């Protein structure tokens, strides 16, 4: 069973930066869209940013101008550079991808286990 593995979370002061990474734990033939979502305690999971296979990006209004999503198609890795972090960015961040394991497979949804980002002084 292929899963996505996130890394890079941690504790940072307001105004600081973090870079999250996400990559599949096994082989995936191709991935179309990759995106990041986040969920704060007691809140619903929300969209943060997405990037397509042709590198078209989209961001939630709350992170525009502060977060940058990027990817390397060679190893199906997606990144989230987070600058000017605010306490309200505190959440568990989840990576998601739509991909297929082989040329003949149907497209599936893949999720990571999440990585915690805490913004606090």
JSON list of N, CA and C in Angstrom, two decimals, residues 12 14 22 25 41 43 50 76 78 81 85 88 97 100 114:
[
{"chain": "A", "resi": 12, "resn": "UNK", "atom": "N", "xyz": [7.81, 26.87, 15.54]},
{"chain": "A", "resi": 12, "resn": "UNK", "atom": "CA", "xyz": [8.47, 28.05, 15.01]},
{"chain": "A", "resi": 12, "resn": "UNK", "atom": "C", "xyz": [7.82, 29.29, 15.61]},
{"chain": "A", "resi": 14, "resn": "UNK", "atom": "N", "xyz": [6.33, 33.19, 15.62]},
{"chain": "A", "resi": 14, "resn": "UNK", "atom": "CA", "xyz": [5.61, 34.02, 14.64]},
{"chain": "A", "resi": 14, "resn": "UNK", "atom": "C", "xyz": [6.59, 34.81, 13.78]},
{"chain": "A", "resi": 22, "resn": "UNK", "atom": "N", "xyz": [6.84, 16.23, 0.96]},
{"chain": "A", "resi": 22, "resn": "UNK", "atom": "CA", "xyz": [5.95, 15.06, 0.89]},
{"chain": "A", "resi": 22, "resn": "UNK", "atom": "C", "xyz": [6.32, 14.23, -0.31]},
{"chain": "A", "resi": 25, "resn": "UNK", "atom": "N", "xyz": [5.73, 6.67, -0.43]},
{"chain": "A", "resi": 25, "resn": "UNK", "atom": "CA", "xyz": [6.57, 5.66, 0.22]},
{"chain": "A", "resi": 25, "resn": "UNK", "atom": "C", "xyz": [6.97, 4.56, -0.73]},
{"chain": "A", "resi": 41, "resn": "UNK", "atom": "N", "xyz": [-7.07, 21.91, 15.71]},
{"chain": "A", "resi": 41, "resn": "UNK", "atom": "CA", "xyz": [-7.92, 21.22, 16.68]},
{"chain": "A", "resi": 41, "resn": "UNK", "atom": "C", "xyz": [-9.33, 21.81, 16.70]},
{"chain": "A", "resi": 43, "resn": "UNK", "atom": "N", "xyz": [-11.38, 22.01, 14.35]},
{"chain": "A", "resi": 43, "resn": "UNK", "atom": "CA", "xyz": [-11.78, 22.61, 13.08]},
{"chain": "A", "resi": 43, "resn": "UNK", "atom": "C", "xyz": [-11.85, 21.54, 11.98]},
{"chain": "A", "resi": 50, "resn": "UNK", "atom": "N", "xyz": [-2.44, 23.92, -4.00]},
{"chain": "A", "resi": 50, "resn": "UNK", "atom": "CA", "xyz": [-2.36, 22.78, -4.92]},
{"chain": "A", "resi": 50, "resn": "UNK", "atom": "C", "xyz": [-1.44, 23.12, -6.08]},
{"chain": "A", "resi": 76, "resn": "UNK", "atom": "N", "xyz": [8.20, 12.74, -7.80]},
{"chain": "A", "resi": 76, "resn": "UNK", "atom": "CA", "xyz": [6.85, 12.94, -7.25]},
{"chain": "A", "resi": 76, "resn": "UNK", "atom": "C", "xyz": [6.87, 13.55, -5.85]},
{"chain": "A", "resi": 78, "resn": "UNK", "atom": "N", "xyz": [6.42, 16.90, -3.41]},
{"chain": "A", "resi": 78, "resn": "UNK", "atom": "CA", "xyz": [5.82, 18.23, -3.33]},
{"chain": "A", "resi": 78, "resn": "UNK", "atom": "C", "xyz": [6.33, 18.93, -2.08]},
{"chain": "A", "resi": 81, "resn": "UNK", "atom": "N", "xyz": [6.69, 25.80, 1.05]},
{"chain": "A", "resi": 81, "resn": "UNK", "atom": "CA", "xyz": [7.51, 26.78, 1.75]},
{"chain": "A", "resi": 81, "resn": "UNK", "atom": "C", "xyz": [6.58, 27.76, 2.44]},
{"chain": "A", "resi": 85, "resn": "UNK", "atom": "N", "xyz": [5.03, 33.10, 9.12]},
{"chain": "A", "resi": 85, "resn": "UNK", "atom": "CA", "xyz": [4.04, 32.26, 9.79]},
{"chain": "A", "resi": 85, "resn": "UNK", "atom": "C", "xyz": [3.35, 32.99, 10.93]},
{"chain": "A", "resi": 88, "resn": "UNK", "atom": "N", "xyz": [-2.21, 31.52, 13.78]},
{"chain": "A", "resi": 88, "resn": "UNK", "atom": "CA", "xyz": [-3.37, 30.87, 13.17]},
{"chain": "A", "resi": 88, "resn": "UNK", "atom": "C", "xyz": [-3.02, 29.86, 12.10]},
{"chain": "A", "resi": 97, "resn": "UNK", "atom": "N", "xyz": [-2.51, 13.52, -2.92]},
{"chain": "A", "resi": 97, "resn": "UNK", "atom": "CA", "xyz": [-2.17, 13.41, -4.33]},
{"chain": "A", "resi": 97, "resn": "UNK", "atom": "C", "xyz": [-3.18, 12.53, -5.04]},
{"chain": "A", "resi": 100, "resn": "UNK", "atom": "N", "xyz": [-1.77, 7.23, -10.15]},
{"chain": "A", "resi": 100, "resn": "UNK", "atom": "CA", "xyz": [-2.02, 5.84, -10.47]},
{"chain": "A", "resi": 100, "resn": "UNK", "atom": "C", "xyz": [-0.71, 5.07, -10.38]},
{"chain": "A", "resi": 114, "resn": "UNK", "atom": "N", "xyz": [0.16, 13.25, 8.07]},
{"chain": "A", "resi": 114, "resn": "UNK", "atom": "CA", "xyz": [0.15, 14.59, 8.65]},
{"chain": "A", "resi": 114, "resn": "UNK", "atom": "C", "xyz": [1.42, 14.92, 9.39]}
]
